[in-house]
CSV table of C-alpha atoms and ligand atoms in Angstrom, one decimal:
chain,number,residue,atom,x,y,z
A,40,MET,CA,4.0,53.7,20.2
A,41,THR,CA,1.4,51.7,22.1
A,42,THR,CA,0.3,52.5,25.6
A,43,THR,CA,0.2,48.9,26.6
A,44,ALA,CA,3.8,48.0,26.2
A,45,ASN,CA,4.2,46.8,29.7
A,46,GLN,CA,1.5,44.3,30.1
A,47,PRO,CA,2.3,41.5,27.7
A,48,LYS,CA,1.2,38.9,30.1
A,49,GLU,CA,-2.2,40.3,30.8
A,50,LEU,CA,-2.8,41.2,27.2
A,51,TRP,CA,-2.0,37.7,26.1
A,52,GLU,CA,-4.3,36.3,28.7
A,53,ALA,CA,-7.1,38.4,27.3
A,54,VAL,CA,-6.2,37.1,23.8
A,55,LEU,CA,-6.3,33.5,25.2
A,56,GLY,CA,-9.7,34.1,26.8
A,57,ASP,CA,-11.0,35.1,23.4
A,58,LEU,CA,-9.4,32.3,21.6
A,59,GLN,CA,-10.8,29.8,24.1
A,60,MET,CA,-14.2,30.6,22.7
A,61,HIS,CA,-13.1,30.0,19.2
A,62,VAL,CA,-11.2,26.7,19.3
A,63,THR,CA,-12.1,23.3,20.5
A,64,ARG,CA,-11.0,22.4,24.0
A,65,PRO,CA,-8.5,19.7,23.0
A,66,ASN,CA,-6.9,22.2,20.7
A,67,PHE,CA,-6.9,24.9,23.3
A,68,GLU,CA,-5.4,22.6,25.9
A,69,THR,CA,-2.8,21.1,23.6
A,70,TRP,CA,-1.6,24.2,21.8
A,71,LEU,CA,-2.6,27.4,23.5
A,72,LYS,CA,-3.0,26.9,27.2
A,73,ASN,CA,0.7,27.0,28.0
A,74,THR,CA,1.6,30.0,26.0
A,75,VAL,CA,2.7,33.2,27.7
A,76,GLY,CA,2.8,36.8,26.6
A,77,ILE,CA,6.4,37.9,26.8
A,78,ALA,CA,6.7,41.3,25.1
A,79,PHE,CA,4.5,43.6,23.3
A,80,ARG,CA,5.8,46.7,21.7
A,81,ASP,CA,5.5,48.6,18.5
A,82,GLY,CA,2.9,46.2,17.2
A,83,GLU,CA,5.0,43.1,17.7
A,84,PHE,CA,3.7,40.6,20.2
A,85,VAL,CA,6.3,38.0,21.3
A,86,VAL,CA,4.6,34.9,22.7
A,87,GLY,CA,6.3,32.1,24.5
A,88,ALA,CA,5.4,28.5,23.7
A,89,PRO,CA,6.5,25.5,25.7
A,90,ASN,CA,8.4,23.9,22.9
A,91,ALA,CA,9.3,24.5,19.2
A,92,PHE,CA,6.7,22.0,18.1
A,93,VAL,CA,3.9,24.0,19.7
A,94,ALA,CA,5.3,27.2,18.3
A,95,GLU,CA,5.4,25.6,14.9
A,96,MET,CA,1.9,24.4,15.1
A,97,LEU,CA,0.6,27.7,16.2
A,98,GLU,CA,2.3,29.4,13.4
A,99,GLN,CA,1.3,26.9,10.8
A,100,ARG,CA,-2.2,26.1,11.7
A,101,MET,CA,-3.6,28.9,13.8
A,102,TYR,CA,-1.7,31.9,12.8
A,103,SER,CA,-4.6,33.8,11.2
A,104,LEU,CA,-7.0,33.2,14.0
A,105,ILE,CA,-4.5,34.1,16.6
A,106,SER,CA,-3.4,37.3,14.9
A,107,LEU,CA,-7.0,38.4,14.2
A,108,THR,CA,-7.9,37.8,17.8
A,109,ALA,CA,-4.8,39.6,19.1
A,110,GLU,CA,-5.7,42.6,16.8
A,111,ARG,CA,-9.2,42.6,18.2
A,112,VAL,CA,-8.0,42.6,21.8
A,113,VAL,CA,-5.2,45.1,21.2
A,114,LYS,CA,-7.3,47.2,18.9
A,115,GLY,CA,-4.6,47.7,16.3
A,116,PRO,CA,-2.3,45.8,13.9
A,117,VAL,CA,-0.3,43.1,15.6
A,118,GLU,CA,2.5,40.9,14.3
A,119,VAL,CA,2.6,37.8,16.5
A,120,ARG,CA,5.9,36.0,16.9
A,121,PHE,CA,6.3,32.7,18.7
A,122,GLN,CA,9.4,31.9,20.7
A,123,VAL,CA,10.3,28.8,22.6
A,124,LEU,CA,10.4,29.0,26.4
A,125,LEU,CA,11.8,26.6,29.0
A,126,SER,CA,9.6,25.8,31.9
A,127,GLU,CA,11.6,28.0,34.2
A,128,GLU,CA,10.9,30.9,31.9
A,129,VAL,CA,7.2,30.3,32.0
A,130,ASP,CA,7.3,30.8,35.7
A,131,ALA,CA,9.7,33.7,35.3
A,132,ALA,CA,7.1,35.5,33.2
A,133,ASP,CA,5.6,36.4,36.6
A,134,GLU,CA,8.6,38.5,37.5
A,135,PRO,CA,8.6,42.2,36.9
A,136,GLU,CA,10.1,43.4,33.7
A,137,ASP,CA,13.3,44.6,35.3
A,138,ALA,CA,14.1,41.1,36.5
A,139,ASP,CA,17.8,40.2,36.7
A,140,ASP,CA,18.4,39.7,33.0
A,141,GLN,CA,17.0,40.3,29.7
A,142,ARG,CA,16.1,36.8,28.7
A,143,LEU,CA,12.4,37.4,28.4
A,144,THR,CA,12.1,40.8,26.8
A,145,GLU,CA,15.0,40.7,24.4
A,146,ALA,CA,13.9,37.9,22.2
A,147,GLU,CA,16.8,36.9,20.0
A,148,PRO,CA,15.9,36.7,16.4
A,149,THR,CA,18.3,33.8,15.9
A,150,GLY,CA,16.0,31.6,18.0
A,151,VAL,CA,18.8,31.0,20.4
A,152,LEU,CA,17.3,29.9,23.7
A,153,HIS,CA,18.0,30.9,27.2
A,154,PRO,CA,18.1,27.9,29.4
A,155,THR,CA,19.5,27.6,32.9
A,156,PHE,CA,22.3,25.1,32.8
A,157,ASN,CA,22.3,23.2,35.9
A,158,PRO,CA,23.1,19.5,35.3
A,159,LYS,CA,22.0,18.4,38.7
A,160,ALA,CA,18.7,20.3,38.8
A,161,ARG,CA,17.0,18.9,35.8
A,162,LEU,CA,16.0,15.5,36.9
A,163,THR,CA,14.7,13.1,34.4
A,164,THR,CA,11.0,13.6,34.1
A,165,LEU,CA,9.1,10.7,32.7
A,166,ASN,CA,5.3,10.9,32.4
A,167,THR,CA,4.0,8.3,34.8
A,168,LYS,CA,1.2,7.4,32.5
A,169,TYR,CA,3.5,6.6,29.6
A,170,THR,CA,4.1,3.0,30.4
A,171,PHE,CA,4.1,-0.2,28.4
A,172,GLY,CA,1.1,-1.3,30.4
A,173,ARG,CA,-0.9,1.6,29.1
A,174,PHE,CA,0.2,1.3,25.5
A,175,VAL,CA,-2.4,-0.3,23.3
A,176,VAL,CA,-0.7,-2.4,20.6
A,177,GLY,CA,-2.2,-2.7,17.2
A,178,LYS,CA,-0.9,-3.3,13.6
A,179,SER,CA,0.2,0.3,13.2
A,180,ASN,CA,2.6,0.3,16.1
A,181,GLU,CA,3.4,-3.4,16.9
A,182,LEU,CA,6.9,-3.2,15.4
A,183,ALA,CA,7.8,-0.1,17.3
A,184,HIS,CA,6.3,-1.6,20.4
A,185,ALA,CA,8.3,-4.8,20.0
A,186,ALA,CA,11.5,-2.9,19.4
A,187,ALA,CA,10.9,-0.8,22.4
A,188,GLU,CA,10.3,-3.9,24.5
A,189,ALA,CA,13.4,-5.6,23.2
A,190,VAL,CA,15.5,-2.5,23.9
A,191,SER,CA,14.2,-2.2,27.5
A,192,ASN,CA,14.9,-5.8,28.2
A,193,ARG,CA,18.4,-5.7,26.9
A,194,PRO,CA,19.5,-2.1,26.8
A,195,GLY,CA,22.6,-1.4,24.8
A,196,GLU,CA,22.8,-4.9,23.6
A,197,VAL,CA,20.4,-5.3,20.7
A,198,TYR,CA,19.5,-2.2,18.9
A,199,SER,CA,21.3,1.0,19.4
A,200,PRO,CA,20.3,3.5,18.4
A,201,LEU,CA,16.6,2.7,18.2
A,202,VAL,CA,14.9,5.3,16.1
A,203,LEU,CA,11.1,5.7,16.4
A,204,TYR,CA,9.5,7.8,13.8
A,205,GLY,CA,6.0,8.7,12.9
A,206,ALA,CA,3.6,11.6,12.7
A,207,VAL,CA,2.4,13.7,15.6
A,208,GLY,CA,0.4,12.1,18.4
A,209,LEU,CA,1.0,8.5,17.5
A,210,GLY,CA,2.8,7.4,20.6
A,211,LYS,CA,6.5,8.0,20.0
A,212,THR,CA,7.1,9.8,23.2
A,213,HIS,CA,4.9,7.4,25.1
A,214,LEU,CA,7.0,4.4,24.0
A,215,MET,CA,10.2,6.3,24.7
A,216,HIS,CA,9.1,7.0,28.3
A,217,ALA,CA,8.0,3.4,28.6
A,218,ILE,CA,11.6,2.4,27.9
A,219,GLY,CA,12.7,5.0,30.4
A,220,HIS,CA,10.5,3.6,33.2
A,221,ARG,CA,11.9,0.1,32.6
A,222,ALA,CA,15.5,1.4,32.6
A,223,VAL,CA,15.0,3.2,35.9
A,224,ALA,CA,13.3,0.2,37.4
A,225,SER,CA,16.3,-1.9,36.6
A,226,GLY,CA,18.6,0.6,38.2
A,227,LEU,CA,20.1,2.1,35.1
A,228,SER,CA,21.0,5.7,34.9
A,229,LEU,CA,19.0,7.6,32.4
A,230,ILE,CA,18.7,10.9,30.6
A,231,TYR,CA,15.5,11.9,28.9
A,232,ALA,CA,15.7,15.1,27.0
A,233,THR,CA,13.8,16.7,24.3
A,234,THR,CA,16.1,17.9,21.5
A,235,GLU,CA,15.2,21.3,22.6
A,236,GLU,CA,16.5,20.8,26.1
A,237,PHE,CA,19.6,19.1,24.7
A,238,THR,CA,20.2,22.1,22.5
A,239,ASN,CA,19.6,24.6,25.2
A,240,GLU,CA,21.9,22.9,27.6
A,241,TYR,CA,24.6,22.5,25.0
A,242,ILE,CA,24.6,26.1,23.9
A,243,LYS,CA,24.4,27.3,27.5
A,244,ALA,CA,27.3,25.1,28.4
A,245,ILE,CA,29.4,26.5,25.6
A,246,GLY,CA,28.5,30.0,26.6
A,247,GLU,CA,29.6,29.3,30.2
A,248,GLY,CA,32.7,27.3,29.3
A,249,ARG,CA,31.2,24.3,31.0
A,250,THR,CA,31.3,21.8,28.1
A,251,GLU,CA,33.3,19.4,30.2
A,252,GLU,CA,30.4,19.2,32.7
A,253,PHE,CA,27.9,18.8,29.9
A,254,ARG,CA,30.0,16.1,28.3
A,255,ASP,CA,30.5,14.2,31.5
A,256,ARG,CA,26.8,14.3,32.3
A,257,TYR,CA,25.6,13.0,28.9
A,258,ARG,CA,28.4,10.5,28.4
A,259,SER,CA,28.0,8.8,31.8
A,260,THR,CA,24.5,7.8,31.3
A,261,ASP,CA,23.4,4.2,30.6
A,262,VAL,CA,20.4,5.2,28.6
A,263,LEU,CA,19.9,8.4,26.5
A,264,LEU,CA,16.4,9.2,25.3
A,265,LEU,CA,16.3,12.1,22.9
A,266,ASP,CA,12.9,13.2,21.8
A,267,ASP,CA,12.1,14.9,18.5
A,268,ILE,CA,15.5,14.9,16.8
A,269,GLN,CA,14.1,16.8,13.8
A,270,PHE,CA,14.7,20.0,15.9
A,271,LEU,CA,18.4,19.5,15.4
A,272,ILE,CA,17.9,20.6,11.9
A,273,GLY,CA,19.5,24.0,11.3
A,274,LYS,CA,21.5,23.8,14.5
A,275,GLU,CA,25.0,23.0,13.3
A,276,GLN,CA,26.7,23.7,16.6
A,277,THR,CA,24.5,21.4,18.5
A,278,GLN,CA,24.8,18.7,15.9
A,279,GLU,CA,28.4,18.7,16.6
A,280,GLY,CA,27.8,18.2,20.3
A,281,PHE,CA,25.2,15.6,19.6
A,282,PHE,CA,27.5,13.7,17.2
A,283,HIS,CA,30.3,13.4,19.8
A,284,THR,CA,27.9,12.5,22.6
A,285,PHE,CA,26.4,9.9,20.3
A,286,ASN,CA,29.7,8.4,19.5
A,287,ALA,CA,30.9,8.3,23.1
A,288,LEU,CA,27.7,6.5,24.1
A,289,HIS,CA,27.7,4.2,21.2
A,290,MET,CA,31.3,3.1,21.7
A,291,THR,CA,30.6,2.1,25.2
A,292,ASN,CA,27.5,0.2,24.3
A,293,ARG,CA,25.0,2.4,26.0
A,294,GLN,CA,21.4,2.5,24.8
A,295,ILE,CA,20.3,5.4,22.7
A,296,VAL,CA,16.7,6.0,21.7
A,297,ILE,CA,15.6,8.7,19.4
A,298,THR,CA,12.3,9.9,18.0
A,299,SER,CA,11.7,11.8,14.9
A,300,ASP,CA,8.6,13.1,13.2
A,301,ARG,CA,9.9,12.0,9.8
A,302,PRO,CA,11.9,9.2,8.4
A,303,VAL,CA,15.7,9.3,8.8
A,304,SER,CA,16.1,9.7,5.1
A,305,ALA,CA,14.1,12.9,5.2
A,306,LEU,CA,16.3,14.4,7.9
A,307,THR,CA,18.3,15.8,5.1
A,308,LEU,CA,19.4,18.9,6.8
A,309,LEU,CA,21.2,17.0,9.4
A,310,GLU,CA,24.9,16.4,8.8
A,311,ASP,CA,25.4,13.3,6.7
A,312,ARG,CA,27.4,11.7,9.4
A,313,ILE,CA,24.6,12.0,11.9
A,314,GLN,CA,22.1,10.8,9.4
A,315,SER,CA,24.1,7.7,8.7
A,316,ARG,CA,24.7,7.0,12.4
A,317,LEU,CA,20.9,7.0,12.9
A,318,ALA,CA,20.3,4.9,9.8
A,319,GLY,CA,22.8,2.4,11.2
A,320,GLY,CA,20.5,1.6,14.1
A,321,LEU,CA,17.1,0.1,14.1
A,322,VAL,CA,14.6,2.4,12.5
A,323,VAL,CA,10.9,1.6,13.0
A,324,ASP,CA,7.9,3.6,12.2
A,325,ILE,CA,4.5,4.1,13.8
A,326,GLN,CA,1.6,4.5,11.5
A,327,ALA,CA,-1.8,6.0,12.1
A,328,PRO,CA,-3.9,3.5,14.0
A,329,ASP,CA,-6.5,1.4,12.3
A,330,ILE,CA,-10.1,1.4,13.6
A,331,GLU,CA,-9.7,-1.5,15.9
A,332,THR,CA,-6.7,0.1,17.6
A,333,ARG,CA,-8.5,3.4,17.9
A,334,LEU,CA,-11.4,1.7,19.5
A,335,ALA,CA,-9.1,-0.2,21.9
A,336,ILE,CA,-7.4,3.0,22.9
A,337,LEU,CA,-10.7,4.7,23.5
A,338,ARG,CA,-11.9,1.8,25.6
A,339,ALA,CA,-8.7,1.8,27.6
A,340,LYS,CA,-9.0,5.5,28.1
A,341,ALA,CA,-12.6,5.3,29.2
A,342,GLU,CA,-11.6,2.7,31.7
A,343,THR,CA,-8.8,4.9,33.2
A,344,ILE,CA,-11.1,7.8,33.7
A,345,ASN,CA,-13.7,5.4,35.1
A,346,GLN,CA,-16.5,6.2,32.6
A,347,ASP,CA,-19.1,4.0,31.2
A,348,VAL,CA,-19.2,5.1,27.6
A,349,PRO,CA,-21.7,3.6,25.2
A,350,GLN,CA,-20.2,1.6,22.4
A,351,THR,CA,-22.0,3.8,19.8
A,352,VAL,CA,-20.1,6.8,21.2
A,353,LEU,CA,-16.8,5.1,21.0
A,354,ASP,CA,-17.6,4.0,17.5
A,355,PHE,CA,-18.5,7.4,16.5
A,356,LEU,CA,-15.3,9.0,17.8
A,357,ALA,CA,-13.1,6.2,16.5
A,358,GLU,CA,-14.5,6.6,13.1
A,359,ARG,CA,-14.2,10.3,13.1
A,360,ILE,CA,-10.7,10.9,14.4
A,361,HIS,CA,-8.1,8.8,12.8
A,362,LYS,CA,-4.8,10.4,12.5
A,363,ASN,CA,-3.8,11.5,16.0
A,364,ILE,CA,-4.2,9.6,19.2
A,365,ARG,CA,-3.9,12.7,21.3
A,366,GLU,CA,-6.9,14.2,19.5
A,367,LEU,CA,-8.7,10.9,20.0
A,368,GLU,CA,-8.1,10.9,23.7
A,369,GLY,CA,-8.9,14.6,23.8
A,370,SER,CA,-12.3,14.1,22.1
A,371,LEU,CA,-13.3,11.5,24.7
A,372,ASN,CA,-12.3,13.8,27.5
A,373,ARG,CA,-14.3,16.5,25.9
A,374,VAL,CA,-17.5,14.6,25.4
A,375,VAL,CA,-17.4,13.2,29.0
A,376,ALA,CA,-16.9,16.7,30.4
A,377,TYR,CA,-19.7,18.0,28.2
A,378,ALA,CA,-22.1,15.4,29.4
A,379,ASP,CA,-21.1,16.1,33.0
A,380,LEU,CA,-21.5,19.9,32.7
A,381,THR,CA,-24.8,19.8,31.0
A,382,GLY,CA,-26.1,16.9,33.0
A,383,SER,CA,-27.2,15.1,29.9
A,384,LEU,CA,-27.0,11.5,28.8
A,385,LEU,CA,-23.8,10.6,26.9
A,386,ASP,CA,-25.0,9.6,23.6
A,387,VAL,CA,-24.1,10.2,19.9
A,388,GLU,CA,-26.4,13.2,19.7
A,389,LEU,CA,-24.6,14.9,22.5
A,390,VAL,CA,-21.3,13.9,21.0
A,391,LYS,CA,-22.2,15.5,17.8
A,392,ARG,CA,-22.9,18.8,19.6
A,393,ALA,CA,-19.8,18.5,21.8
A,394,ILE,CA,-17.3,17.8,19.1
A,395,ASP,CA,-18.7,20.2,16.6
A,396,GLY,CA,-15.7,21.8,15.0
A,397,LEU,CA,-13.4,19.0,16.1
A,398,ALA,CA,-13.7,17.2,12.8
A,399,ASP,CA,-10.5,15.7,11.7
A,400,PRO,CA,-8.8,18.4,9.7
A,401,ASP,CA,-7.6,15.8,7.3
A,402,GLU,CA,-11.1,15.1,6.2
A,403,HIS,CA,-11.4,18.5,4.6
A,404,ARG,CA,-8.1,18.1,2.9
A,405,ALA,CA,-9.1,16.2,-0.2
A,406,ILE,CA,-7.9,18.7,-2.8
A,407,LEU,CA,-7.7,18.8,-6.5
A,408,ASP,CA,-4.4,19.4,-8.3
A,409,TYR,CA,-5.7,22.2,-10.6
A,410,VAL,CA,-7.1,24.0,-7.5
A,411,VAL,CA,-3.6,23.8,-6.0
A,412,VAL,CA,-2.0,25.1,-9.1
A,413,ASP,CA,-4.5,28.0,-9.2
A,414,THR,CA,-4.2,28.9,-5.5
A,415,VAL,CA,-0.4,28.7,-5.4
A,416,ALA,CA,0.0,30.7,-8.5
A,417,THR,CA,-2.3,33.4,-7.2
A,418,HIS,CA,-0.6,33.4,-3.8
A,419,TYR,CA,2.8,33.9,-5.3
A,420,GLY,CA,1.6,36.2,-8.1
A,421,VAL,CA,3.1,34.0,-10.8
A,422,ASP,CA,1.5,32.7,-13.9
A,423,GLN,CA,-0.1,29.2,-13.9
A,424,GLN,CA,1.8,28.4,-17.1
A,425,ALA,CA,5.1,29.4,-15.4
A,426,LEU,CA,4.4,26.9,-12.7
A,427,LYS,CA,4.0,24.2,-15.2
A,428,GLY,CA,6.9,25.4,-17.2
A,429,ARG,CA,10.7,25.5,-16.7
A,430,LYS,CA,11.2,29.0,-15.4
A,431,ARG,CA,13.7,28.8,-12.5
A,432,ASP,CA,13.7,32.2,-10.9
A,433,LYS,CA,13.5,31.9,-7.1
A,434,LYS,CA,9.8,32.8,-6.8
A,435,THR,CA,8.6,30.5,-9.5
A,436,ALA,CA,10.7,27.7,-8.3
A,437,GLN,CA,9.5,28.0,-4.7
A,438,ALA,CA,5.8,28.3,-5.9
A,439,ARG,CA,6.3,25.2,-8.0
A,440,GLN,CA,7.8,23.3,-5.1
A,441,MET,CA,5.1,24.5,-2.8
A,442,ALA,CA,2.5,23.1,-5.2
A,443,MET,CA,4.3,19.8,-5.2
A,444,TYR,CA,4.4,19.7,-1.5
A,445,LEU,CA,0.7,20.5,-1.1
A,446,MET,CA,-0.4,17.9,-3.6
A,447,ARG,CA,1.7,15.3,-1.8
A,448,GLU,CA,1.0,16.2,1.8
A,449,ASP,CA,-2.6,17.4,1.6
A,450,GLY,CA,-3.7,15.7,-1.6
A,451,ASN,CA,-1.9,12.4,-1.0
A,452,MET,CA,-1.0,12.3,-4.7
A,453,GLY,CA,1.7,10.1,-6.1
A,454,LEU,CA,4.9,11.7,-7.4
A,455,THR,CA,4.2,10.8,-11.0
A,456,ALA,CA,0.7,12.2,-10.9
A,457,ILE,CA,2.0,15.4,-9.4
A,458,GLY,CA,4.7,15.6,-12.1
A,459,ARG,CA,1.9,15.3,-14.7
A,460,ALA,CA,-0.2,18.0,-13.1
A,461,LEU,CA,2.7,20.3,-13.2
A,462,GLY,CA,3.4,20.1,-16.9
A,463,GLY,CA,5.3,16.8,-17.1
A,464,LYS,CA,8.0,16.9,-14.4
A,465,ASP,CA,9.6,13.6,-13.6
A,466,HIS,CA,9.1,12.0,-10.2
A,467,THR,CA,12.7,12.8,-9.0
A,468,THR,CA,12.1,16.4,-9.5
A,469,VAL,CA,8.8,16.2,-7.6
A,470,ALA,CA,10.4,14.3,-4.8
A,471,TYR,CA,13.2,16.9,-4.6
A,472,GLY,CA,10.7,19.7,-4.6
A,473,CYS,CA,8.6,18.2,-1.8
A,474,ASP,CA,11.7,17.5,0.2
A,475,ARG,CA,13.0,20.9,-0.2
A,476,ILE,CA,9.8,22.5,1.2
A,477,LYS,CA,9.7,20.0,4.0
A,478,THR,CA,13.3,20.7,5.1
A,479,GLN,CA,12.9,24.5,4.8
A,480,LEU,CA,9.8,24.7,6.8
A,481,PRO,CA,11.3,24.3,10.2
A,482,VAL,CA,13.9,27.0,9.5
A,483,ASP,CA,11.9,29.5,7.4
A,484,ALA,CA,9.1,31.4,9.1
A,485,GLN,CA,8.1,33.2,5.9
A,486,LEU,CA,7.6,29.9,4.2
A,487,ARG,CA,5.5,28.6,7.0
A,488,ARG,CA,3.3,31.7,6.7
A,489,ASP,CA,3.0,31.2,3.0
A,490,LEU,CA,2.0,27.6,3.5
A,491,LEU,CA,-0.6,28.6,6.1
A,492,LYS,CA,-2.1,31.3,3.8
A,493,ILE,CA,-2.3,28.9,0.9
A,494,ARG,CA,-3.9,26.2,3.0
A,495,GLU,CA,-6.4,28.7,4.2
A,496,ALA,CA,-7.1,29.7,0.6
A,497,LEU,CA,-7.5,26.0,-0.3
A,498,ALA,CA,-9.9,25.4,2.5
A,499,ALA,CA,-12.0,28.3,1.3
A,500,ALA,CA,-11.8,27.2,-2.4
B,1010,LIG,P1,4.1,11.6,19.7
B,1010,LIG,O1,5.2,11.6,20.6
B,1010,LIG,O2,4.2,10.5,18.7
B,1010,LIG,O3,3.6,12.9,19.2
B,1010,LIG,P2,2.7,10.8,22.2
B,1010,LIG,O4,3.6,9.7,22.6
B,1010,LIG,O5,2.8,12.1,22.9
B,1010,LIG,O6,2.8,11.1,20.6
B,1010,LIG,O7,1.2,10.3,22.2
B,1010,LIG,C1,0.1,11.2,22.2
B,1010,LIG,C2,-1.0,10.7,23.2
B,1010,LIG,O8,-1.6,9.5,22.7
B,1010,LIG,C3,-0.4,10.4,24.5
B,1010,LIG,O9,-1.3,10.8,25.5
B,1010,LIG,C4,-0.2,8.9,24.5
B,1010,LIG,O10,-0.3,8.3,25.8
B,1010,LIG,C5,-1.4,8.5,23.6
B,1010,LIG,N1,-1.1,7.3,22.9
B,1010,LIG,C6,-0.3,7.2,21.8
B,1010,LIG,N2,-0.3,5.9,21.3
B,1010,LIG,C7,-1.0,5.2,22.2
B,1010,LIG,C8,-1.2,3.8,22.3
B,1010,LIG,N3,-0.8,2.9,21.4
B,1010,LIG,N4,-2.0,3.4,23.4
B,1010,LIG,C9,-2.4,4.2,24.3
B,1010,LIG,N5,-2.2,5.6,24.2
B,1010,LIG,C10,-1.5,6.0,23.2
B,1011,LIG,MG1,6.4,13.3,21.1
């Protein structure tokens, strides 16, 4: 037993204080700042994250650092586990442990959440900065932008559902909110919900026998914006609720907008009927921005924060950070703050110092297929030849699929090349393998940990 079982919040704050010194500020602000210590007992530290996406990122990308730091602070072995919180619960973490219910301390292993179902209380919250006016259009996002414009000019008439998909930090939520602002301005009723919130409300409504209320609320809206649909994966019950909500809105020509971090065809764990409903709408992707767009975004950003930033600095940042606009913006904030704090001139030299460690993680990801094979085989304790062979026991099969996934995701290799590197598998086998890992990751914490460990080993290789 530990002696500190009752101060999870303070302990976690100490961990955060330590972490703050070890990660870049944008990373801290984006991923760590809004986490809360919920429970710490018997070596298990339950930490609340504001949404599943953050929880997943922390688990996948920062797990080692976090658990090492936690162990240092706690002075003993710690298993850190992330759990999703709603905003009310973040506040509620201030309450004493014996607060009215057990929602905070009794973390449910199933990942079932504990929302407060109050259909009137949760007003639509749109980020006031996410407007069309502030959206910089470039080649990578012009289609998505045009579709979003079309939908907001004629909601429910042209493309419903509109599905926006693309990697993290490329502006899906921004465009979705922009549609929302327009809808509100033209007097339409609107619901914006993350898939998390939708799930929470639905499950809560079922638990309280208030599904009628839930239904009425969702089905009476003119516009439904549902963010990050990939989080419906693995939630069969909510998929049911979503399907009926979707149909009800669709039949009465309401506008539905959905975002996803992967193409609809890759949402394989969603029920077929949902997948085909989504595919039946207009599906547009957002790509990583090209250099011109990155520069334009930086320029716009510098303008909104009223800073005169030299072109060389903008160039430097735009060249260096290319896959995530949130990081791009974060880097500018960071260098501006750094110049401010140190009272120095904002130039490239300063930038180099300020963003040290903020290198685009993708830059380091150029990996070689034989290194992947070696690293994965070692991690799973299987023979390299077995990976390349036909053995189909569970461990070997998963290791093989993991190798495929890494070559594809991190190595950017083609399916055929991957097949060759793995002893001559055909490309459909490789595609299946990659897909299998991708769909299992959100629902399999052990797999996420394996992936993290292997990535770390690859980085060290
Ligand atoms: P996603 O939902 O795709 O993960 P977000 O919509 O949250 O990404 O965008 C991340 C950040 O980048 C936000 O601050 C957003 O305002 C900004 N951003 C993304 N795309 C653009 C763009 N084309 N122009 C200006 N800002 C953008
Ligand atoms: Mg988003």
